Coordinates of C-alpha atoms in Angstrom, one line a residue:
M1186 CA 106.6 185.6 10.5
T1187 CA 105.7 186.9 13.9
H1188 CA 102.1 187.2 15.1
H1189 CA 100.6 190.1 16.5
H1190 CA 98.5 189.4 19.9
P1191 CA 96.4 192.2 21.0
E1192 CA 96.8 193.2 24.7
P1193 CA 94.1 191.9 26.8
V1194 CA 91.3 194.2 27.5
D1195 CA 91.4 193.6 31.1
P1196 CA 94.8 192.7 32.7
D1197 CA 92.6 190.0 35.0
V1198 CA 91.9 188.1 31.8
D1199 CA 93.6 184.7 32.0
L1200 CA 94.9 184.0 28.4
G1201 CA 95.1 180.2 29.1
S1202 CA 91.1 180.2 29.8
A1203 CA 89.2 179.9 26.6
E1204 CA 86.2 181.3 28.4
Q1205 CA 88.2 184.4 29.5
R1206 CA 89.8 184.8 26.0
T1207 CA 86.4 185.8 24.5
E1208 CA 86.8 189.3 26.3
L1209 CA 89.4 189.8 23.9
A1210 CA 87.0 189.6 20.8
A1211 CA 85.2 192.7 22.0
H1212 CA 88.6 194.6 22.2
H1213 CA 87.6 197.2 19.4
L1214 CA 84.7 198.4 21.1
T1215 CA 86.0 198.4 24.6
L1216 CA 86.7 202.2 24.5
V1217 CA 83.6 203.1 23.2
V1218 CA 81.6 201.3 25.6
I1219 CA 83.6 202.5 28.5
A1220 CA 83.1 206.3 27.3
L1221 CA 79.5 205.7 26.7
G1222 CA 79.0 204.2 30.1
G1223 CA 81.3 206.8 31.9
M1224 CA 78.8 209.6 30.6
L1225 CA 75.7 207.9 31.8
G1226 CA 77.4 206.9 35.5
A1227 CA 78.6 210.6 35.8
A1228 CA 75.4 212.0 34.5
A1229 CA 73.5 209.8 37.3
R1230 CA 76.0 211.0 40.1
H1231 CA 75.5 214.7 38.9
G1232 CA 71.7 214.3 39.1
L1233 CA 71.8 212.9 42.4
E1234 CA 74.3 215.8 43.8
L1235 CA 71.7 218.5 42.4
A1236 CA 68.7 216.4 43.9
W1237 CA 70.4 216.0 47.2
P1238 CA 72.8 218.9 48.0
T1239 CA 75.2 218.9 50.7
G1240 CA 75.0 222.1 52.9
P1241 CA 78.0 223.9 53.8
S1242 CA 78.6 222.2 57.2
G1243 CA 76.4 218.8 56.6
F1244 CA 77.1 215.4 55.9
P1245 CA 77.6 214.9 52.0
W1246 CA 74.8 212.3 51.9
A1247 CA 74.8 212.2 48.2
T1248 CA 78.4 211.2 47.6
F1249 CA 78.1 208.6 50.5
A1250 CA 75.0 207.1 48.9
T1251 CA 76.7 207.1 45.3
N1252 CA 79.8 205.0 46.5
V1253 CA 77.9 202.8 48.9
A1254 CA 75.1 202.0 46.0
G1255 CA 78.1 201.8 43.3
S1256 CA 80.2 199.4 45.7
L1257 CA 76.8 197.1 46.1
L1258 CA 76.5 197.2 42.2
L1259 CA 80.2 196.4 41.6
G1260 CA 80.1 193.3 44.1
A1261 CA 77.0 192.0 42.0
L1262 CA 78.7 192.7 38.6
M1263 CA 81.4 190.8 39.6
V1264 CA 79.4 187.9 40.5
V1265 CA 77.7 188.2 37.0
V1266 CA 81.1 188.5 35.1
Q1267 CA 83.2 186.0 36.9
E1268 CA 80.6 183.4 37.9
T1269 CA 78.2 182.9 35.3
R1270 CA 78.5 181.9 31.8
A1271 CA 75.9 184.7 30.8
A1272 CA 77.9 187.9 30.5
H1273 CA 78.5 189.5 27.5
P1274 CA 82.2 190.4 27.0
L1275 CA 81.5 194.0 27.0
L1276 CA 79.4 194.0 30.0
R1277 CA 82.2 194.6 32.6
P1278 CA 84.1 197.5 30.4
F1279 CA 80.5 199.0 30.0
V1280 CA 78.9 198.6 33.5
G1281 CA 81.8 198.2 35.7
V1282 CA 84.4 200.6 34.3
G1283 CA 81.7 203.0 32.5
I1284 CA 78.7 203.4 34.3
L1285 CA 79.8 202.4 37.8
G1286 CA 83.4 204.1 37.4
G1287 CA 81.7 207.5 36.5
F1288 CA 79.2 207.1 39.3
T1289 CA 81.6 206.4 42.1
T1290 CA 83.5 209.1 43.0
F1291 CA 86.4 208.5 45.7
S1292 CA 88.2 211.8 44.7
T1293 CA 84.9 213.7 45.5
Y1294 CA 84.9 212.1 48.8
S1295 CA 88.3 212.8 49.7
G1296 CA 88.0 216.3 49.0
Q1297 CA 84.9 216.5 51.1
V1298 CA 86.8 214.9 53.8
R1299 CA 89.5 217.6 53.4
D1300 CA 87.0 220.2 53.3
L1301 CA 85.2 219.0 56.5
L1302 CA 88.6 219.0 58.5
A1303 CA 90.0 222.1 57.1
G1304 CA 87.5 224.1 55.5
A1305 CA 86.2 227.5 56.5
D1306 CA 83.9 225.8 59.2
P1307 CA 85.7 222.5 60.1
H1308 CA 83.8 219.6 61.6
P1309 CA 86.4 216.9 62.6
G1310 CA 84.4 214.6 64.3
L1311 CA 82.0 214.5 61.2
A1312 CA 85.1 214.4 58.8
L1313 CA 86.2 211.1 60.5
A1314 CA 82.9 209.6 60.4
Y1315 CA 82.7 210.3 56.9
L1316 CA 86.1 209.1 56.2
F1317 CA 85.7 205.6 58.1
G1318 CA 82.4 205.3 57.5
S1319 CA 82.2 205.4 54.0
V1320 CA 84.9 203.0 53.7
A1321 CA 83.0 200.5 56.2
A1322 CA 79.8 201.0 54.3
A1323 CA 81.4 200.7 50.9
L1324 CA 83.1 197.3 51.8
V1325 CA 79.8 195.8 53.3
A1326 CA 77.7 197.0 50.3
V1327 CA 80.4 195.0 47.9
A1328 CA 79.7 191.8 50.4
A1329 CA 76.0 192.4 50.2
G1330 CA 76.1 192.8 46.3
L1331 CA 78.3 189.7 45.8
G1332 CA 75.6 187.6 48.3
L1333 CA 72.6 188.7 46.7
A1334 CA 73.8 188.5 43.4
R1335 CA 74.8 184.7 44.1
L1336 CA 71.5 184.2 45.6
A1337 CA 69.6 185.5 42.6
V1338 CA 72.0 183.7 40.0
R1339 CA 71.4 180.4 42.1
S1340 CA 67.7 180.8 42.7
S1341 CA 67.0 181.6 38.9
G1342 CA 68.4 178.3 38.0
G1343 CA 68.9 179.7 34.6
E1344 CA 72.5 180.1 34.6
E1345 CA 75.3 177.7 36.0
V1346 CA 77.4 179.3 38.5
R1347 CA 81.0 178.8 38.1
S1348 CA 82.9 177.9 41.2

């Protein structure tokens, strides 16, 4: 008799760790929460783009802010998911993959870089500043999210931080 073992929800799940295997118990709802989170994240990004439109030759601030804020939140989320015992197994798929995956947009970012480089009114300096500035700001934001979340978890005293 063979036993069917479901594939892990996340390839980062260590099946040898009892704590990480709890993520598998939520497997049947994972796609649902990812879809719901994705709708929320994409709607939030769309609302921000409507509220903060980019002119034909301007810097795409809404996308820049979206990606930097999303990177900050992803850093904080990883601390909650990986370093505390409080995270629900669906938190990562819902917030990380769904909401923040729908909110951040590196495809729009790359299209905007292309448009700034080779659009009707090219701005190569602005394109390069946007290209490298977005990546640098996103990396700084992830580090800030990690640090702020670790500080918040430790100062709350309510949860033990895994090391």
